Coordinates of C-alpha atoms in Angstrom, one line a residue:
M1 CA 53.6 -141.8 76.5
N2 CA 53.9 -142.5 80.5
S3 CA 50.9 -142.8 80.9
G4 CA 50.0 -145.4 78.1
T5 CA 52.6 -147.0 80.7
S6 CA 51.5 -147.2 82.4
G7 CA 47.7 -147.4 81.8
R8 CA 48.7 -150.8 80.2
R9 CA 50.8 -151.5 83.1
I10 CA 47.3 -151.5 86.1
E11 CA 45.8 -153.8 83.1
L12 CA 48.1 -156.5 82.9
Q13 CA 48.3 -156.1 87.6
L14 CA 44.5 -157.2 86.9
L15 CA 44.4 -159.6 84.5
N16 CA 47.6 -162.4 86.5
G17 CA 45.6 -161.0 89.3
L18 CA 41.5 -162.5 87.6
S19 CA 43.8 -165.5 85.8
D20 CA 45.0 -166.3 89.9
L21 CA 41.4 -165.9 90.1
F22 CA 40.2 -168.5 87.5
N23 CA 43.5 -170.5 89.1
T24 CA 41.7 -171.3 92.1
S25 CA 38.8 -173.3 90.7
M26 CA 40.9 -175.6 90.1
A27 CA 40.9 -176.7 93.6
A28 CA 37.1 -175.7 93.3
K29 CA 36.7 -178.8 90.6
L30 CA 38.4 -181.2 92.7
Y31 CA 36.2 -180.9 95.7
A32 CA 33.5 -180.9 93.1
L33 CA 34.5 -184.1 91.9
A34 CA 34.7 -185.9 95.6
V35 CA 31.2 -184.4 96.3
I36 CA 30.2 -186.8 92.7
L37 CA 31.9 -189.1 93.9
L38 CA 30.6 -189.1 97.2
L39 CA 27.2 -189.0 95.7
I40 CA 27.9 -192.4 93.4
S41 CA 29.9 -194.5 96.1
I42 CA 26.5 -193.6 98.2
A43 CA 24.3 -193.8 95.7
G44 CA 25.7 -197.8 95.3
N45 CA 25.4 -198.5 98.8
A46 CA 21.6 -198.3 98.0
A47 CA 21.6 -200.2 95.4
A48 CA 22.8 -203.7 97.7
E49 CA 18.8 -202.7 99.7
E50 CA 17.5 -202.1 95.6
P51 CA 15.7 -205.2 94.1
Q52 CA 17.4 -206.4 91.8
Q53 CA 15.1 -207.0 89.2
C54 CA 16.2 -204.6 86.6
G55 CA 19.2 -206.0 87.4
S56 CA 19.0 -209.6 87.2
K57 CA 17.5 -208.6 83.9
S58 CA 20.9 -207.3 82.2
K59 CA 23.9 -209.3 82.5
G60 CA 22.2 -212.1 80.0
Q61 CA 24.9 -214.0 79.5
C62 CA 28.1 -213.0 78.8
H63 CA 29.3 -212.7 82.7
D64 CA 32.5 -214.0 84.0
K65 CA 34.9 -211.7 87.0
S66 CA 37.9 -212.6 86.6
K67 CA 38.0 -212.3 82.7
A68 CA 36.2 -208.5 82.7
L69 CA 38.9 -207.8 85.4
I70 CA 42.0 -208.5 83.2
L71 CA 39.8 -206.4 80.5
K72 CA 39.0 -203.7 82.9
T73 CA 42.7 -203.8 84.1
I74 CA 44.3 -202.8 80.6
A75 CA 41.5 -201.0 79.7
L76 CA 43.0 -198.1 82.7
F77 CA 46.4 -198.0 81.3
A78 CA 45.2 -198.1 77.9
I79 CA 42.5 -195.4 78.3
L80 CA 45.2 -193.2 80.3
I81 CA 48.4 -194.0 78.3
T82 CA 45.6 -192.4 75.4
S83 CA 44.5 -189.4 77.1
M84 CA 47.8 -188.0 77.8
I85 CA 49.5 -188.2 74.7
S86 CA 46.1 -186.7 72.6
V87 CA 45.8 -183.7 75.3
C88 CA 49.7 -182.9 75.4
L89 CA 50.0 -183.4 71.6
P90 CA 48.9 -179.9 70.5
M91 CA 50.4 -177.8 72.8
F92 CA 53.8 -179.4 71.0
S93 CA 52.5 -177.9 68.2
R94 CA 54.7 -174.8 68.5
K95 CA 57.7 -176.7 67.3
V96 CA 55.7 -177.6 64.2
S97 CA 55.3 -173.7 62.3
A98 CA 51.4 -174.9 60.3
F99 CA 50.2 -175.7 63.6
Q100 CA 50.9 -172.5 65.9
P101 CA 48.1 -171.0 66.6
G102 CA 46.7 -168.4 64.0
K103 CA 48.2 -170.5 61.1
N104 CA 45.5 -172.7 58.5
M105 CA 46.8 -175.9 59.7
F106 CA 46.1 -174.8 63.2
V107 CA 42.7 -173.4 63.2
I108 CA 41.4 -175.9 60.7
V109 CA 42.5 -179.1 63.2
K110 CA 40.8 -176.8 66.2
A111 CA 36.8 -177.4 63.8
F112 CA 37.9 -181.0 63.5
A113 CA 38.8 -180.9 67.4
S114 CA 35.3 -178.2 68.1
G115 CA 33.1 -180.5 66.5
V116 CA 34.6 -184.4 68.6
I117 CA 33.5 -182.6 71.6
L118 CA 30.3 -180.8 69.9
A119 CA 29.5 -184.9 69.1
T120 CA 30.4 -185.4 72.8
G121 CA 27.3 -183.6 73.9
Y122 CA 25.1 -184.9 71.4
M123 CA 26.3 -188.0 70.8
H124 CA 27.3 -189.8 74.0
V125 CA 25.9 -187.7 76.9
L126 CA 22.6 -186.3 76.6
P127 CA 21.7 -190.0 74.6
D128 CA 22.9 -191.9 78.1
S129 CA 21.4 -189.5 80.2
F130 CA 17.8 -189.9 78.4
D131 CA 18.5 -193.7 79.6
C132 CA 19.3 -193.0 82.6
L133 CA 16.5 -191.0 83.8
T134 CA 13.7 -193.0 82.3
S135 CA 14.5 -196.7 82.5
E136 CA 12.0 -198.7 83.0
C137 CA 13.5 -199.4 87.2
L138 CA 12.8 -195.7 87.4
P139 CA 8.7 -194.7 89.2
E140 CA 6.9 -193.5 86.4
H141 CA 6.1 -190.0 88.4
P142 CA 8.6 -188.5 87.8
W143 CA 11.4 -189.2 85.6
R144 CA 9.1 -191.1 82.2
K145 CA 6.1 -187.5 82.6
F146 CA 8.8 -185.0 82.7
P147 CA 11.4 -184.0 80.1
F148 CA 14.5 -183.7 82.9
T149 CA 17.1 -184.4 81.1
T150 CA 16.6 -181.3 78.1
F151 CA 15.2 -179.5 81.7
V152 CA 19.1 -179.7 83.5
A153 CA 20.4 -179.6 80.3
M154 CA 19.3 -176.5 79.3
L155 CA 20.0 -174.9 83.0
S156 CA 23.5 -176.4 83.0
A157 CA 24.0 -174.1 79.3
V158 CA 22.2 -171.2 81.2
L159 CA 24.8 -171.0 83.8
T160 CA 27.6 -172.2 81.7
L161 CA 26.4 -168.6 79.8
M162 CA 25.8 -167.0 83.2
V163 CA 29.1 -167.9 83.6
D164 CA 31.2 -166.9 81.1
S165 CA 29.4 -163.4 81.2
F166 CA 29.8 -162.3 84.7
S167 CA 34.4 -163.3 84.4
M168 CA 34.9 -161.1 81.3
S169 CA 32.2 -158.7 82.6
H170 CA 34.1 -158.5 86.4
Y171 CA 37.5 -158.4 84.3
R172 CA 36.8 -155.0 82.4
K173 CA 34.7 -153.7 85.7
Y174 CA 38.5 -153.4 87.4
L175 CA 40.3 -153.0 84.5
V176 CA 38.7 -149.9 84.3
R177 CA 38.1 -148.7 87.5
G178 CA 41.8 -149.1 87.3
A179 CA 42.8 -147.1 84.4
A180 CA 40.9 -143.8 86.0
R181 CA 42.9 -144.5 90.0
G182 CA 45.8 -145.4 87.9
E183 CA 46.6 -142.2 85.7
G184 CA 43.6 -139.9 86.2
D185 CA 42.6 -139.4 82.7
E186 CA 40.2 -139.1 80.8
N187 CA 41.6 -140.4 77.8
A188 CA 42.7 -143.5 78.9
K189 CA 39.3 -144.0 81.0
N190 CA 37.4 -143.5 78.0
S191 CA 39.5 -146.6 75.9
S192 CA 39.2 -148.8 77.9
S193 CA 35.8 -148.9 78.6
Q194 CA 34.9 -149.2 74.8
I195 CA 36.3 -151.9 74.8
E196 CA 33.4 -154.1 73.4
P197 CA 31.7 -157.3 74.1
F198 CA 32.6 -160.8 73.9
G199 CA 30.6 -163.3 72.2
Y200 CA 30.4 -164.6 68.5
G201 CA 34.2 -164.7 68.0
H202 CA 34.4 -160.3 67.4
D203 CA 37.9 -158.5 68.1
I204 CA 38.1 -156.8 71.2
K205 CA 38.9 -153.9 70.1
T206 CA 40.1 -151.2 71.8
E207 CA 39.1 -147.0 71.4
D208 CA 42.7 -147.5 68.3
G209 CA 41.5 -149.8 66.4
L210 CA 43.8 -152.8 69.2
D211 CA 43.6 -155.7 69.3
D212 CA 43.2 -156.4 73.5
K213 CA 45.2 -159.6 73.6
D214 CA 45.1 -159.3 76.9
S215 CA 41.3 -159.8 77.3
Q216 CA 41.0 -162.5 74.8
L217 CA 43.8 -164.0 76.5
L218 CA 41.6 -164.4 79.6
R219 CA 38.7 -165.1 77.3
Y220 CA 41.0 -168.5 76.7
R221 CA 41.5 -169.3 79.9
V222 CA 38.1 -169.2 80.7
V223 CA 37.4 -171.3 78.4
A224 CA 39.6 -174.3 79.3
Q225 CA 38.7 -174.1 82.2
V226 CA 34.9 -174.6 82.1
L227 CA 35.4 -176.9 79.0
E228 CA 37.4 -179.2 80.6
L229 CA 35.1 -179.6 84.0
G230 CA 32.3 -180.9 81.7
I231 CA 34.4 -183.6 80.1
V232 CA 35.2 -184.0 83.4
V233 CA 32.1 -184.8 84.9
H234 CA 31.3 -187.3 82.5
S235 CA 35.2 -188.9 82.7
V236 CA 33.9 -190.4 85.8
V237 CA 30.0 -191.6 85.1
I238 CA 31.9 -194.0 81.9
G239 CA 34.2 -195.2 83.6
L240 CA 32.5 -195.4 87.4
S241 CA 30.0 -197.3 84.6
M242 CA 32.8 -199.6 83.5
G243 CA 34.3 -200.0 86.4
A244 CA 31.6 -202.0 87.5
S245 CA 30.4 -204.3 84.9
D246 CA 31.3 -207.9 85.0
N247 CA 30.4 -208.3 81.0
P248 CA 33.9 -209.2 79.0
C249 CA 31.0 -208.8 76.1
T250 CA 30.5 -205.7 77.0
I251 CA 33.9 -203.8 78.1
R252 CA 35.6 -205.8 74.9
P253 CA 34.4 -202.8 72.6
L254 CA 34.3 -200.7 74.7
I255 CA 38.2 -200.2 75.5
I256 CA 38.7 -199.5 72.0
A257 CA 35.8 -197.4 71.4
L258 CA 36.7 -195.5 74.9
C259 CA 40.0 -195.1 73.8
F260 CA 39.4 -193.8 70.8
H261 CA 36.8 -190.6 72.5
Q262 CA 40.1 -189.3 75.0
L263 CA 42.3 -189.1 71.4
F264 CA 39.5 -187.0 69.6
E265 CA 38.1 -185.4 73.0
G266 CA 42.0 -185.1 74.2
M267 CA 43.1 -182.7 71.5
G268 CA 40.1 -180.6 71.2
L269 CA 40.7 -179.8 75.8
G270 CA 44.2 -179.5 74.9
G271 CA 44.1 -176.7 71.8
C272 CA 41.7 -175.4 74.1
I273 CA 44.4 -175.4 76.9
L274 CA 47.8 -174.4 74.3
Q275 CA 45.9 -171.2 73.9
A276 CA 45.5 -170.0 77.3
E277 CA 48.8 -170.5 76.9
Y278 CA 48.9 -171.6 80.3
G279 CA 52.7 -172.0 82.9
M280 CA 53.8 -175.8 82.7
K281 CA 52.5 -176.0 86.4
M282 CA 48.3 -175.1 85.1
K283 CA 49.3 -177.3 82.1
A284 CA 50.3 -180.8 83.6
T285 CA 47.3 -179.9 86.5
M286 CA 44.5 -179.7 83.2
V287 CA 46.6 -183.0 82.1
F288 CA 46.3 -184.7 84.9
F289 CA 42.7 -183.7 85.6
F290 CA 41.6 -185.3 81.6
S291 CA 44.0 -187.6 81.6
A292 CA 43.5 -189.3 84.8
T293 CA 39.8 -189.4 85.9
T294 CA 38.7 -192.0 83.3
P295 CA 41.0 -194.0 84.8
F296 CA 39.7 -192.9 88.1
G297 CA 36.1 -193.6 87.6
I298 CA 37.0 -197.8 86.4
A299 CA 39.1 -198.3 89.3
L300 CA 36.3 -196.9 92.0
G301 CA 33.9 -199.3 89.9
I302 CA 36.0 -201.6 90.4
A303 CA 36.5 -200.7 93.9
L304 CA 32.6 -200.6 94.6
S305 CA 31.3 -203.2 92.0
H306 CA 30.4 -205.4 94.9
I307 CA 27.7 -202.7 95.4
Y308 CA 27.0 -200.6 92.9
S309 CA 24.5 -201.4 89.6
D310 CA 23.3 -199.1 87.2
D311 CA 19.9 -200.5 86.8
S312 CA 19.5 -198.6 91.2
P313 CA 17.4 -195.7 91.0
T314 CA 19.7 -193.6 93.5
A315 CA 22.7 -194.6 90.3
L316 CA 19.9 -193.9 87.5
I317 CA 19.3 -190.6 88.8
V318 CA 22.9 -189.2 90.1
V319 CA 24.2 -190.9 87.0
G320 CA 21.3 -188.7 84.5
L321 CA 21.3 -185.7 86.3
L322 CA 25.0 -185.4 86.2
N323 CA 24.9 -186.2 82.8
A324 CA 22.1 -183.5 81.6
A325 CA 23.9 -180.9 83.5
S326 CA 28.2 -182.4 81.5
A327 CA 26.0 -181.8 77.9
G328 CA 23.9 -178.7 78.5
L329 CA 27.8 -177.3 79.3
L330 CA 29.6 -179.3 76.5
N331 CA 26.9 -177.7 73.7
Y332 CA 27.3 -175.0 74.4
M333 CA 30.9 -174.8 74.8
A334 CA 31.1 -176.3 71.3
L335 CA 28.3 -174.0 69.9
V336 CA 29.2 -170.5 71.7
D337 CA 32.4 -170.3 72.5
L338 CA 33.8 -172.8 70.2
L339 CA 33.2 -173.1 66.8
A340 CA 31.1 -169.6 67.1
A341 CA 34.2 -167.6 67.3
D342 CA 36.1 -169.8 65.2
F343 CA 33.7 -168.6 62.0
M344 CA 32.3 -165.5 62.5
G345 CA 36.1 -164.0 63.4
T346 CA 38.5 -162.4 61.0
T347 CA 40.2 -165.4 60.3
L348 CA 37.6 -167.8 59.0
Q349 CA 35.4 -164.8 57.4
A350 CA 38.1 -163.4 55.7
N351 CA 38.8 -166.8 53.3
V352 CA 35.8 -167.8 52.6
K353 CA 37.9 -171.5 51.1
L354 CA 39.4 -171.3 54.7
Q355 CA 36.0 -171.4 56.4
M356 CA 34.2 -174.2 53.8
L357 CA 37.6 -176.4 54.8
S358 CA 37.1 -176.2 58.4
Y359 CA 33.0 -177.3 58.2
I360 CA 34.2 -180.2 56.2
A361 CA 36.3 -181.2 59.3
V362 CA 33.9 -180.6 62.0
L363 CA 31.4 -182.7 60.3
F364 CA 34.7 -184.9 60.2
G365 CA 35.6 -184.8 63.9
A366 CA 31.4 -184.7 64.6
G367 CA 30.8 -187.9 61.6
G368 CA 33.7 -189.6 64.0
M369 CA 33.1 -189.4 66.9
S370 CA 29.2 -190.3 65.9
I371 CA 30.3 -193.5 64.8
I372 CA 31.8 -194.1 68.0
A373 CA 28.1 -193.9 69.8
I374 CA 27.7 -197.1 68.5
W375 CA 29.6 -198.5 71.0
A376 CA 30.9 -196.4 73.4

């Protein structure tokens, strides 16, 4: 009994230590965000020196700076409020028994949210990257001779897999070493080493046949943070684009479309944060990053509107590559860590009716987000 208690204590200590390690990635995200904004700012400055032939074609008849500024200010606050409500909504669902993690309704809602994230990658982010990197404002060589969008998205998906895999391998390695040092018990060592690889929703079990809930919790935390990273990159880009625009005819429908976009996307991210079971401080940090990045992008776009041009070659390349990387990350997370993990797991495999309802929810989520792509 003492041996088992000691091993459990070591496992929890290792879990907490690794959780702290992953929590520090929030600072890394902040630095990455600063670098992204710096690159885009450089692109804006470079745009002032570029010929305006491409930009002059896209202004059209609807061009009013004062009216556009009013609409962008409305958009900033509307998107901020919508984002905060949407990402916090799943966290309050614990008070409703039907929406608690593990319940059938929670599984269906999560499937809907996963479909939204899948469509975000395929229907919103990836096409934007194609538009940027195949623009007529870029030289034909090499940008229209090589599919940079799909190439970068592919590399991003593989890199996400590497982060996913190495983080869990790192955890299991230290778990085995810690258990061996703490107990000196060969049985405990064997039990720890028989944790099955993560992926596609297979339950993680020890030799006793019990679920390794702590390992699954760490898994949820990795998923939540990597998913938010992809969303944050995309949010800054779309916010910057709206903030730099002086076209009220374009901005007006974008406000409604982006509010719905953030509503569905926030529900998906909020569900992942809920399953990660973070403390209040970490939850607040992740909610802030999701809620503030699009409004911050809009504010930055307004500040740079005099020098930033969507059609400058430098801006097109930077935004296009960032969108491609974000698309690869989101597509991997949606298909592997969210959809495959749930549909290949024991809960849905044991209940065909729930599985069918979840597939319908995925289609509704992906379909709704695809319709929004008409405007945003």
